[in-house]
Coordinates of C-alpha atoms and ligand atoms in Angstrom, one line a residue:
M1 CA 151.8 93.0 108.2
Q2 CA 153.1 94.5 104.8
L3 CA 155.9 96.4 104.3
K4 CA 156.7 98.9 100.7
G5 CA 159.6 98.4 98.8
V6 CA 160.7 99.3 95.0
A7 CA 159.0 96.7 92.6
A8 CA 162.4 95.5 91.1
A9 CA 162.1 92.2 89.4
P10 CA 158.6 90.2 88.6
G11 CA 157.6 87.5 90.3
L12 CA 155.2 86.2 93.4
V13 CA 157.4 83.8 95.4
M14 CA 157.0 82.5 99.0
G15 CA 158.9 80.8 101.3
P16 CA 161.0 80.9 104.9
C17 CA 163.0 84.0 105.1
Y18 CA 166.6 84.3 106.1
V19 CA 168.2 87.4 106.9
L20 CA 171.8 87.4 106.1
E21 CA 173.3 89.5 109.3
E22 CA 176.1 91.8 108.8
V23 CA 179.5 91.5 109.7
N24 CA 182.4 93.2 110.3
H25 CA 184.2 91.2 113.0
P26 CA 186.5 93.5 115.5
D27 CA 190.6 93.4 115.2
F28 CA 191.3 90.6 118.7
T29 CA 195.1 90.4 117.2
R30 CA 196.0 93.5 120.3
H31 CA 193.8 91.7 123.0
S32 CA 195.8 89.3 125.6
I33 CA 195.1 86.5 128.0
S34 CA 196.9 85.2 131.0
E35 CA 198.6 81.8 131.3
S36 CA 195.2 80.6 132.9
F37 CA 193.6 80.6 129.7
V38 CA 196.1 79.1 127.5
D39 CA 194.5 75.9 127.6
E40 CA 190.9 77.4 127.5
E41 CA 191.5 79.3 124.1
K42 CA 193.1 75.7 122.1
G43 CA 190.2 74.2 123.1
K44 CA 188.2 76.5 121.5
V45 CA 190.5 77.1 118.4
H46 CA 189.9 73.3 117.9
I47 CA 186.5 73.2 118.6
A48 CA 186.0 76.0 115.9
L49 CA 188.6 73.7 114.0
N50 CA 186.0 70.7 113.7
I51 CA 182.8 72.9 113.3
A52 CA 184.3 74.5 110.3
S53 CA 185.4 71.4 109.0
E54 CA 181.7 69.6 109.4
Q55 CA 180.4 72.7 107.5
L56 CA 182.4 72.6 104.5
T57 CA 181.9 68.7 104.3
A58 CA 178.6 69.7 104.7
I59 CA 178.4 72.2 101.8
R60 CA 180.7 70.6 99.8
D61 CA 178.5 67.2 99.9
R62 CA 175.1 69.5 98.7
A63 CA 177.3 71.1 96.1
E64 CA 178.2 68.1 94.6
A65 CA 174.5 65.9 95.4
A66 CA 173.2 69.3 93.0
G67 CA 176.0 68.7 90.7
L68 CA 177.8 71.7 91.1
E69 CA 181.1 70.6 90.5
E70 CA 183.2 74.0 90.8
Q71 CA 181.5 74.8 93.8
A72 CA 181.8 71.7 95.5
A73 CA 185.6 71.4 94.3
V74 CA 186.1 75.0 95.5
M75 CA 184.3 73.2 99.4
D76 CA 187.3 70.4 99.2
A77 CA 190.2 72.9 98.7
H78 CA 188.8 74.9 102.3
L79 CA 188.9 71.6 103.5
M80 CA 193.0 71.0 102.7
M81 CA 193.9 74.3 103.7
L82 CA 191.7 74.0 107.2
G83 CA 193.5 70.7 107.4
D84 CA 197.0 72.3 106.9
P85 CA 198.9 71.7 110.3
I86 CA 201.1 74.6 109.6
L87 CA 198.2 76.8 109.6
T88 CA 196.7 75.0 112.8
E89 CA 199.6 75.2 114.9
G90 CA 201.1 78.4 113.9
F91 CA 197.0 79.2 115.8
M92 CA 197.9 77.1 118.9
S93 CA 201.7 78.7 119.6
M94 CA 200.7 82.5 118.5
I95 CA 197.5 81.9 121.7
A96 CA 200.9 79.8 124.1
S97 CA 203.8 82.5 123.0
E98 CA 202.0 85.5 122.5
K99 CA 199.5 85.0 125.0
L100 CA 196.7 86.2 122.2
P101 CA 193.0 85.4 122.5
G102 CA 191.7 82.4 120.3
V103 CA 190.1 84.2 117.8
G104 CA 193.1 86.9 117.8
A105 CA 195.3 83.9 116.6
V106 CA 193.0 82.8 114.1
Q107 CA 193.1 86.3 112.9
K108 CA 197.3 86.6 112.8
G109 CA 197.8 83.2 111.6
I110 CA 195.5 84.2 108.4
A111 CA 196.4 87.2 107.6
A112 CA 200.2 85.9 107.8
Q113 CA 199.4 82.9 105.8
A114 CA 197.2 85.2 103.2
D115 CA 200.2 87.5 102.7
I116 CA 202.2 84.8 101.9
F117 CA 200.1 83.8 98.7
E118 CA 199.3 87.2 97.6
A119 CA 203.2 87.4 97.5
L120 CA 204.0 84.9 94.9
E121 CA 203.8 85.4 91.3
D122 CA 201.7 82.7 90.2
A123 CA 198.0 84.2 90.1
Y124 CA 196.9 80.6 90.4
F125 CA 198.7 80.8 94.4
R126 CA 197.5 84.4 94.4
E127 CA 194.0 83.3 94.2
R128 CA 194.0 81.1 97.2
A129 CA 194.5 84.2 99.6
Q130 CA 191.4 85.0 99.0
D131 CA 190.4 81.8 100.3
I132 CA 192.4 81.5 103.0
R133 CA 190.9 84.8 104.1
D134 CA 187.1 83.4 103.1
I135 CA 188.7 80.0 105.7
G136 CA 189.9 82.8 108.5
R137 CA 186.2 84.5 108.1
R138 CA 184.2 81.2 109.0
L139 CA 187.1 80.4 111.8
V140 CA 186.5 83.8 113.7
N141 CA 182.4 83.6 113.3
I142 CA 182.3 80.5 114.6
L143 CA 184.5 81.3 117.0
L144 CA 182.5 84.9 117.7
G145 CA 179.2 83.0 118.2
I146 CA 178.4 84.6 114.9
Q147 CA 176.2 82.2 112.0
E148 CA 177.7 82.0 108.9
A149 CA 176.3 82.4 105.2
D150 CA 177.1 80.7 103.0
L151 CA 174.9 82.2 99.4
S152 CA 176.9 80.0 96.8
A153 CA 175.6 77.1 98.3
L154 CA 172.0 77.8 100.5
P155 CA 170.4 75.1 103.1
K156 CA 166.9 74.9 101.2
Q157 CA 164.7 76.9 99.0
L158 CA 164.2 80.5 100.6
I159 CA 163.9 84.5 100.7
L160 CA 167.4 86.4 101.4
I161 CA 166.8 89.3 103.3
A162 CA 169.5 91.6 104.4
R163 CA 170.4 95.4 104.2
D164 CA 172.5 94.6 100.6
I165 CA 172.2 92.6 98.5
T166 CA 175.7 93.5 95.9
P167 CA 175.4 92.4 92.2
S168 CA 178.9 90.5 92.5
M169 CA 176.8 88.2 95.7
M170 CA 174.1 88.0 93.0
A171 CA 176.6 86.6 90.7
S172 CA 177.7 83.9 93.0
V173 CA 174.5 82.7 94.8
D174 CA 173.0 79.5 94.8
T175 CA 169.9 80.4 92.3
K176 CA 168.7 76.8 92.9
N177 CA 167.3 77.9 96.2
L178 CA 166.9 80.8 96.1
L179 CA 163.2 82.1 96.2
G180 CA 163.8 85.5 96.5
I181 CA 165.9 88.9 97.7
V182 CA 164.6 91.4 99.9
A183 CA 167.2 94.8 100.9
E184 CA 167.4 97.5 102.5
I185 CA 169.8 99.4 99.6
G186 CA 169.0 99.7 95.9
G187 CA 165.8 100.6 93.6
K188 CA 164.9 99.8 90.5
T189 CA 167.6 99.8 88.0
S190 CA 170.4 99.2 90.3
H191 CA 172.3 96.6 89.2
T192 CA 171.0 93.9 91.9
A193 CA 167.6 94.8 90.3
I194 CA 168.5 94.5 86.5
L195 CA 170.6 91.3 87.6
A196 CA 167.9 89.4 89.4
N197 CA 165.1 90.3 86.3
N198 CA 168.1 88.4 84.8
M199 CA 168.0 85.7 86.7
S200 CA 164.1 85.4 87.1
I201 CA 164.3 86.8 90.5
P202 CA 161.2 88.1 92.1
A203 CA 162.8 90.9 94.0
V204 CA 161.7 94.0 96.6
L205 CA 165.0 96.5 96.8
G206 CA 164.8 99.8 98.6
C207 CA 162.5 98.2 101.9
H208 CA 163.4 100.5 104.7
D209 CA 164.4 98.5 108.0
I210 CA 163.6 94.7 106.5
V211 CA 166.0 93.6 108.1
N212 CA 164.5 94.0 112.0
V213 CA 161.1 93.9 111.0
A214 CA 162.1 90.4 109.3
R215 CA 164.9 89.4 112.2
A216 CA 161.6 89.9 114.8
Q217 CA 159.5 87.6 112.8
G218 CA 162.4 85.1 114.1
V219 CA 164.1 82.2 112.3
D220 CA 162.9 80.5 109.1
A221 CA 159.2 82.4 109.1
L222 CA 156.9 82.0 106.1
I223 CA 157.0 85.3 104.3
A224 CA 155.4 86.4 100.7
I225 CA 158.0 88.9 98.5
D226 CA 155.7 90.5 95.6
G227 CA 158.5 91.9 93.0
S228 CA 155.9 93.2 90.5
T229 CA 154.1 95.2 93.6
G230 CA 157.6 96.2 95.8
T231 CA 155.5 94.7 98.4
V232 CA 156.5 92.2 101.3
H233 CA 154.1 89.8 103.9
L234 CA 154.8 88.8 107.4
G235 CA 154.0 87.2 109.5
L236 CA 151.3 85.5 107.1
T237 CA 148.4 84.2 108.2
D238 CA 146.8 80.6 106.7
E239 CA 144.3 82.5 104.7
Q240 CA 146.8 85.1 103.2
A241 CA 148.9 82.8 101.9
A242 CA 146.6 80.5 100.5
T243 CA 145.1 83.4 98.6
L244 CA 148.6 84.4 97.8
K245 CA 149.3 81.3 96.4
T246 CA 146.7 81.1 94.3
E247 CA 147.7 84.4 92.9
S248 CA 151.4 83.1 91.8
E249 CA 150.1 79.9 90.7
R250 CA 147.6 82.3 88.3
R251 CA 150.3 84.5 87.3
Q252 CA 152.4 81.0 86.2
A253 CA 150.1 79.7 84.1
V254 CA 150.0 83.8 81.9
K255 CA 153.7 82.7 81.3
A256 CA 153.4 79.9 80.5
S257 CA 150.4 80.8 78.2
L258 CA 153.1 82.9 76.4
S259 CA 155.8 80.5 75.4
V260 CA 153.0 79.7 71.8
L261 CA 155.3 83.0 70.8
K262 CA 158.5 81.7 71.3
D263 CA 159.2 81.0 68.0
Q264 CA 156.8 83.7 65.8
A265 CA 158.2 87.2 64.4
T266 CA 157.8 90.3 66.9
M267 CA 155.3 92.1 64.4
T268 CA 152.3 94.3 65.1
K269 CA 148.9 93.7 63.7
D270 CA 149.4 96.2 61.0
G271 CA 152.8 94.5 60.2
V272 CA 155.5 96.9 61.1
H273 CA 158.1 94.6 62.6
V274 CA 160.8 95.3 65.6
Q275 CA 163.9 93.7 66.8
L276 CA 163.4 91.9 70.2
A277 CA 166.7 91.4 71.5
A278 CA 167.3 90.5 75.1
N279 CA 170.1 91.6 78.0
V280 CA 172.5 89.5 78.7
M281 CA 175.3 89.4 81.5
G282 CA 178.3 86.3 79.9
P283 CA 177.7 83.0 76.9
G284 CA 175.7 81.1 80.3
D285 CA 172.7 83.3 79.3
V286 CA 172.7 81.9 75.8
E287 CA 170.2 79.3 76.5
K288 CA 167.9 81.9 77.8
V289 CA 168.0 83.6 74.9
L290 CA 167.6 81.4 72.9
A291 CA 164.6 79.5 75.0
V292 CA 162.3 82.6 74.6
G293 CA 163.3 83.3 70.8
G294 CA 165.2 86.5 71.5
E295 CA 165.9 87.5 68.1
G296 CA 169.6 88.9 68.9
V297 CA 171.4 90.5 72.5
G298 CA 171.0 94.2 72.3
L299 CA 172.9 94.5 75.2
Y300 CA 175.7 92.2 76.5
R301 CA 177.5 93.6 80.1
T302 CA 180.6 92.5 79.2
E303 CA 181.6 93.8 82.8
F304 CA 180.2 91.4 84.8
L305 CA 183.5 89.6 83.1
F306 CA 185.5 92.0 85.0
M307 CA 184.4 91.4 88.2
D308 CA 184.9 88.6 91.3
R309 CA 188.2 88.4 90.4
D310 CA 191.9 89.9 91.2
K311 CA 192.7 91.3 87.8
A312 CA 191.0 92.1 84.0
P313 CA 190.8 89.2 82.5
D314 CA 193.2 89.0 79.0
E315 CA 192.5 89.1 75.1
E316 CA 192.0 85.2 74.7
E317 CA 189.5 85.0 77.9
Q318 CA 187.8 87.8 76.7
Y319 CA 187.3 86.5 73.2
H320 CA 186.3 83.1 74.1
A321 CA 183.3 84.7 76.2
Y322 CA 182.6 87.1 73.6
K323 CA 182.7 84.4 70.6
T324 CA 181.1 81.7 73.2
M325 CA 178.1 84.1 72.8
V326 CA 178.4 85.1 69.0
E327 CA 178.4 81.9 68.4
G328 CA 175.9 80.6 70.5
L329 CA 173.6 83.2 69.1
G330 CA 174.0 81.8 65.7
G331 CA 174.2 84.6 63.3
K332 CA 171.5 86.6 65.5
P333 CA 173.7 89.8 66.1
V334 CA 175.1 90.4 69.8
I335 CA 175.4 93.7 70.4
I336 CA 179.1 93.6 72.8
R337 CA 179.1 97.0 75.2
T338 CA 182.3 97.7 75.9
M339 CA 183.1 97.2 80.2
D340 CA 180.9 100.0 81.9
I341 CA 182.6 100.3 85.4
G342 CA 181.3 102.9 87.7
G343 CA 178.8 103.8 89.4
D344 CA 178.0 101.0 91.5
K345 CA 179.6 98.6 90.0
S346 CA 183.1 98.1 91.1
V347 CA 186.0 96.7 90.4
D348 CA 189.1 96.5 93.0
Y349 CA 191.7 95.7 90.9
L350 CA 190.9 99.3 89.0
N351 CA 191.9 101.4 92.7
I352 CA 189.5 103.7 91.0
E353 CA 189.7 106.1 94.5
K354 CA 186.5 107.0 95.7
E355 CA 184.3 109.7 95.1
E356 CA 181.7 111.3 95.8
N357 CA 180.2 111.0 93.1
P358 CA 180.4 108.0 91.2
F359 CA 177.5 107.5 89.1
L360 CA 178.9 111.0 87.7
G361 CA 182.4 110.6 87.8
Y362 CA 184.9 108.0 86.0
R363 CA 182.8 104.8 84.9
A364 CA 182.6 103.8 81.4
L365 CA 184.2 104.8 79.0
R366 CA 185.8 107.8 80.7
I367 CA 187.4 105.2 82.3
C368 CA 188.5 103.2 79.0
L369 CA 189.5 106.2 76.5
E370 CA 192.3 106.6 78.8
R371 CA 192.8 103.2 79.7
D372 CA 194.6 101.4 76.6
D373 CA 195.9 98.4 78.1
L374 CA 192.1 97.8 78.9
F375 CA 190.0 99.7 76.3
L376 CA 192.2 97.7 73.1
T377 CA 192.5 94.4 74.4
Q378 CA 189.1 94.5 74.4
L379 CA 188.1 96.1 71.0
R380 CA 190.9 93.5 69.6
A381 CA 189.4 90.6 71.5
I382 CA 185.4 92.0 70.6
L383 CA 186.5 92.2 67.1
R384 CA 188.0 88.9 66.5
A385 CA 184.9 87.0 67.9
A386 CA 182.4 89.3 65.7
V387 CA 184.3 87.0 63.2
H388 CA 182.1 83.8 64.6
G389 CA 178.7 85.5 63.9
Q390 CA 177.3 88.7 64.2
A391 CA 178.8 91.1 66.6
L392 CA 178.4 94.8 66.5
V393 CA 180.1 97.4 69.1
M394 CA 179.1 99.4 71.7
F395 CA 179.9 102.1 74.1
P396 CA 178.0 103.3 77.1
M397 CA 178.5 106.3 78.6
V398 CA 178.6 108.8 75.9
C399 CA 178.4 112.7 76.5
S400 CA 179.7 114.0 73.6
L401 CA 181.4 113.8 69.2
D402 CA 184.9 114.1 71.0
E403 CA 184.6 110.7 73.4
L404 CA 182.5 109.0 69.6
R405 CA 185.1 109.8 67.7
A406 CA 188.1 109.0 70.2
A407 CA 186.1 105.7 70.3
K408 CA 185.9 104.6 67.4
A409 CA 189.8 105.6 66.4
K410 CA 190.5 103.3 69.1
V411 CA 188.7 100.9 67.0
E412 CA 190.9 101.0 64.4
Q413 CA 193.8 101.2 66.0
A414 CA 192.6 98.1 67.9
K415 CA 192.1 97.1 64.0
E416 CA 195.9 97.7 63.5
Q417 CA 197.3 95.6 65.8
L418 CA 195.1 92.5 64.7
K419 CA 196.1 93.0 60.8
L420 CA 200.0 93.2 62.1
R421 CA 199.2 90.5 64.2
G422 CA 197.9 88.5 61.0
E423 CA 194.5 88.0 63.3
K424 CA 191.7 87.3 61.4
Y425 CA 188.9 90.7 62.0
D426 CA 185.4 92.0 61.3
E427 CA 186.7 94.5 59.3
S428 CA 183.4 96.4 59.0
I429 CA 182.0 95.7 62.0
K430 CA 179.6 98.0 63.5
V431 CA 180.3 101.0 66.3
G432 CA 177.1 102.5 68.5
I433 CA 176.3 104.1 71.3
M434 CA 174.4 104.0 74.5
I435 CA 172.4 107.2 74.6
E436 CA 172.6 107.2 78.2
I437 CA 173.8 110.8 79.2
P438 CA 171.3 113.8 78.2
S439 CA 173.4 115.6 76.0
A440 CA 174.2 112.8 73.9
A441 CA 170.1 112.9 73.5
V442 CA 170.1 116.5 72.5
I443 CA 172.5 116.0 70.1
A444 CA 171.8 113.0 69.0
D445 CA 171.0 114.5 65.3
V446 CA 174.8 114.8 65.1
L447 CA 176.0 111.4 66.5
I448 CA 173.5 109.4 64.3
K449 CA 176.1 110.9 61.3
E450 CA 178.8 108.9 62.6
A451 CA 177.5 106.2 64.9
D452 CA 176.0 103.8 62.7
F453 CA 172.8 102.6 66.2
F454 CA 171.6 104.0 69.1
S455 CA 170.6 102.5 72.0
I456 CA 169.2 104.3 75.0
G457 CA 169.9 103.5 78.1
S458 CA 166.8 104.6 79.8
N459 CA 168.4 103.6 83.5
D460 CA 170.7 106.0 83.1
L461 CA 169.2 108.4 81.0
T462 CA 166.4 108.4 83.6
Q463 CA 168.4 109.3 86.5
Y464 CA 170.4 112.0 84.8
T465 CA 167.5 113.8 83.4
L466 CA 165.4 113.8 86.6
A467 CA 168.3 114.5 88.4
V468 CA 167.6 111.7 90.6
D469 CA 170.5 108.9 91.8
R470 CA 169.1 105.7 90.4
M471 CA 170.6 103.9 93.8
N472 CA 169.5 105.9 96.3
E473 CA 165.1 104.7 98.1
R474 CA 164.9 107.8 99.8
I475 CA 164.2 109.6 96.3
S476 CA 163.4 106.6 95.0
Y477 CA 159.4 108.1 94.0
L478 CA 160.9 111.2 91.7
Y479 CA 162.9 108.4 88.9
N480 CA 160.0 107.9 87.0
S481 CA 160.7 106.6 83.2
F482 CA 156.9 108.3 82.0
H483 CA 158.6 111.8 82.3
P484 CA 157.8 113.6 79.7
A485 CA 160.9 114.8 79.6
M486 CA 162.0 111.5 79.1
L487 CA 159.1 110.4 76.4
R488 CA 160.4 113.8 74.9
L489 CA 164.1 112.6 74.8
I490 CA 163.0 109.6 73.5
K491 CA 161.4 111.0 70.2
S492 CA 164.9 112.8 69.4
V493 CA 166.6 110.1 69.5
I494 CA 164.5 108.4 67.5
D495 CA 163.6 110.6 65.2
P496 CA 167.1 111.2 63.8
A497 CA 168.4 107.7 63.9
R498 CA 165.0 106.9 61.6
Q499 CA 165.5 109.7 59.6
A500 CA 169.2 108.5 58.5
G501 CA 167.9 105.9 56.9
G502 CA 169.3 102.6 55.7
Q503 CA 170.8 100.3 58.1
K504 CA 170.8 102.6 61.7
F505 CA 168.5 102.3 63.7
A506 CA 167.6 103.6 67.7
G507 CA 166.6 100.8 70.3
M508 CA 166.6 100.8 74.0
C509 CA 168.0 98.2 76.4
G510 CA 167.4 100.3 79.7
E511 CA 164.3 98.6 82.1
M512 CA 161.6 100.9 80.4
A513 CA 162.7 98.5 76.9
G514 CA 161.1 95.4 79.2
D515 CA 158.6 97.7 81.6
P516 CA 154.9 96.3 79.3
R517 CA 153.3 99.6 80.7
A518 CA 155.7 101.4 78.1
T519 CA 155.4 99.2 75.0
I520 CA 152.7 101.0 73.3
V521 CA 154.0 104.2 73.4
L522 CA 157.2 103.3 72.7
L523 CA 156.8 101.8 69.8
G524 CA 154.8 104.7 68.9
L525 CA 157.6 106.5 69.4
G526 CA 159.3 104.3 66.6
L527 CA 161.7 102.5 68.4
Q528 CA 163.1 99.9 66.5
E529 CA 164.4 97.7 68.8
F530 CA 163.8 96.6 72.1
S531 CA 166.2 94.8 74.5
V532 CA 165.0 93.2 77.8
G533 CA 166.1 90.4 80.8
P534 CA 165.4 87.1 78.9
A535 CA 163.0 86.1 81.7
G536 CA 160.2 89.1 80.4
L537 CA 160.4 88.9 76.8
L538 CA 157.6 86.7 75.5
R539 CA 155.8 89.3 77.1
I540 CA 157.0 92.1 75.0
R541 CA 156.2 90.3 72.2
K542 CA 152.7 89.3 73.5
I543 CA 151.9 93.3 73.7
I544 CA 153.3 94.3 70.1
N545 CA 152.1 91.1 68.2
S546 CA 148.7 92.2 69.9
V547 CA 148.3 96.0 69.0
D548 CA 148.5 98.0 65.5
F549 CA 151.5 100.4 65.2
S550 CA 149.0 103.0 63.7
F551 CA 147.3 102.8 67.1
A552 CA 150.9 102.6 69.0
Q553 CA 151.8 105.9 66.8
A554 CA 148.5 107.8 68.4
V555 CA 149.3 106.5 71.4
A556 CA 152.4 107.9 71.9
A557 CA 151.6 111.5 69.9
K558 CA 148.6 112.3 72.7
A559 CA 151.4 111.1 75.8
L560 CA 153.6 113.8 73.9
T561 CA 151.2 116.4 74.8
L562 CA 150.9 115.3 78.6
G563 CA 152.6 117.0 81.2
T564 CA 153.4 114.7 84.3
A565 CA 154.4 111.3 84.5
T566 CA 151.4 110.2 86.4
E567 CA 148.8 111.6 83.6
I568 CA 150.7 109.4 81.5
E569 CA 151.1 106.4 82.9
S570 CA 146.8 106.7 83.9
Y571 CA 146.9 107.1 80.6
L572 CA 149.0 104.5 79.6
A573 CA 147.3 102.0 81.8
E574 CA 143.8 103.1 80.5
I575 CA 144.3 102.8 76.5
L576 CA 146.2 99.0 77.4
P577 CA 143.8 96.6 75.5
E578 CA 141.8 94.5 78.2
D579 CA 143.5 91.6 77.7
L580 CA 146.6 92.7 78.1
R581 CA 146.8 93.5 81.6
A582 CA 147.1 90.3 82.7
Y583 CA 151.2 90.5 81.2
L584 CA 151.8 93.6 83.1
V585 CA 153.0 91.6 86.4
Ligands
PEP1 C1 171.4 102.0 81.0 O1 172.1 103.0 81.7 O2 170.2 101.8 80.7 C2 171.6 100.7 80.8 C3 171.1 99.6 80.2 O3 173.0 100.5 81.0 P1 173.2 100.1 83.1 O4 172.0 99.4 83.7 O5 174.6 98.9 82.7 O6 174.2 101.1 82.9
MG2 MG1 174.3 102.6 81.5

C-alpha cells in the first residue's frame, strides 16, 4: 500500500514507524471524588511518580550512553524536581483535603509550582517553570494511560509520524535515531521541510490521513518513505522491502560518489564560475558546510536563535553565535539574514496577535522596523561579528525601496551606537535583500541601485506570485516554482543585478536553488550564487561542472518561451544529460 504526500526532503529510508499522538489533556481540576476514593487516588499518583521516575532514568541513561550530556543533565534536573517532597506531598494533600482526583491534583499542583517559578526575577528559575510543566505532562499522561513521546531521546531508530511536526520539534529531536518523518501538515517549503533538508532527514509532508493509516498498521510496523518522490510505503512484503533496500543502497552509492567534488571549484565546462554556498540554521552547521566544500553561507536563518525560548537572545549571545559562524567559515562570505519571524515560525514572547493571513502579515522586517530593541541589537551583533571574517547582512521580506532605505538607516544607527561604545565593527559591511515579494522583483532595477546584492527567496516568491499558501496541502499541486511567471520574474531580478556590475550580484537561497531539476535553467538565466542545504550541495556542483554555460543559456532562452510549468519541467527533464539523471533523487 502506498500513500502520497509532498516530497519535502530527499532520501529513501525504511524502518519501524512511530506514531506521535496528539495530546490535549482535559482539565480535571474541577472534578471531585468522594472520601472513599481518597486512598485509591493517592495510590495512583504514587504509582505514576514511580513510573515517571523510571522513564526519566531510562532517557537519562540513553542520553548519557549516546554522549548527549546536555540532554542527560536536563533529565537529571527533572528527576530531582520529581522527587521534591513539597511537590509530591502537595498532590497528596490536595487529594485528601480538596477531594481532587489524582490527575486533577497533579494538574493543580504543577500549575501552582510553575506559577511560582514564573514569578521569580531570575531567568534561570523562570525557565524551570517549563521543566515543571513537562514533568506535569508526563505524570498526567501516565495517569490517563497516554503514551508519552520524548523526541529528544528516541528509543531506537524509527520513522516519526504525526499530524504536525513543528519546526521547534525538529530543532530538538534526537537526530541519531530519526530515520525520517511523515506528517499530514506542511508543504515543500514549510520550515519543517527546510529543517529536514538541512538535517538530511528524508521527509514526506502533507500526507493526508497518514496518522490513521499508520496506526492501523500497528505499533512498530515496518514502513518505507521516499522523500524524493513523496511516497510512503506501508504493509511491505519481504519482496518489496528487499527492492526498496536495493534502491536505497544504489542512491547511497550515487551520493557517496559525489564526495570527490568536495574540493573542486564550481565552474561550468566553459569556465564560468558561480558561487555555491550553503543555507544554515546556526553555528552547529559549520562542519556540514565545510564537509561538502561550501564556498560560503548564502543564508543564515538567524530566527532559529530566537525560537524555543522565553525571551530574545541579547547582543552578546547573538554576537557569539554569528562570530562562531563567521570564524568557522574562515573568511568565506557569510550572509546573515536578520530574523524572519512570522508565517510558520512563531515566537511566543513577541506576543504577536494571531492573524488571518500570517504569511501576508506582521512578519520579518515589518516587525524589525517597528522594534528597535530587537533590530538594532541584532544589527550590532552582526556588525561586530563581521570583524572576524566576512559577513554580509541581508533583510527578508523587503517589498519597497522605502523599506530598504529604512532598514539601511538602522544599520547606520547601529554603527553609530557601536562607535559611541568604542566597539570594533565592520564599517563597510555589504547590505543586501531577499527578493521574495513580487513587488520587489518587479522593481529590482530600482532596488539594485541601493542594495549590494539580491538573494531570491523562491519559497516565498512562489507563494506570493502564484497566490498559493506554501503550507496548505490542499493546494500544494499549484505550488510550483517552475511556473513561467517565476522564470520571468527570476530573469527580471538577475538582469539588473548583472548589469549593475562591480561586486553586485544576484543569488538564490530558496529551495529552488537546491533543486537539481532547476540548476541548468537558473545557471542559464545568469544566477551568480546558489545557496542550498549542505546535504544537497554536491549534486548541484556536479550538474554545474558538467555543462557549458552556453548550453545553459540556450536552455533558459527556450524555457522562457514555454507557457506552462508542466511544459517547462518536461523540457528540463528532456535536456538533462543522461549521466546526470541519477542525481535527481
Ligand atoms: C524563501 O522564502 O525562499 C526563503 C529562503 O526564506 P524562508 O524559506 O526562510 O522564508
Ligand atoms: Mg522567505
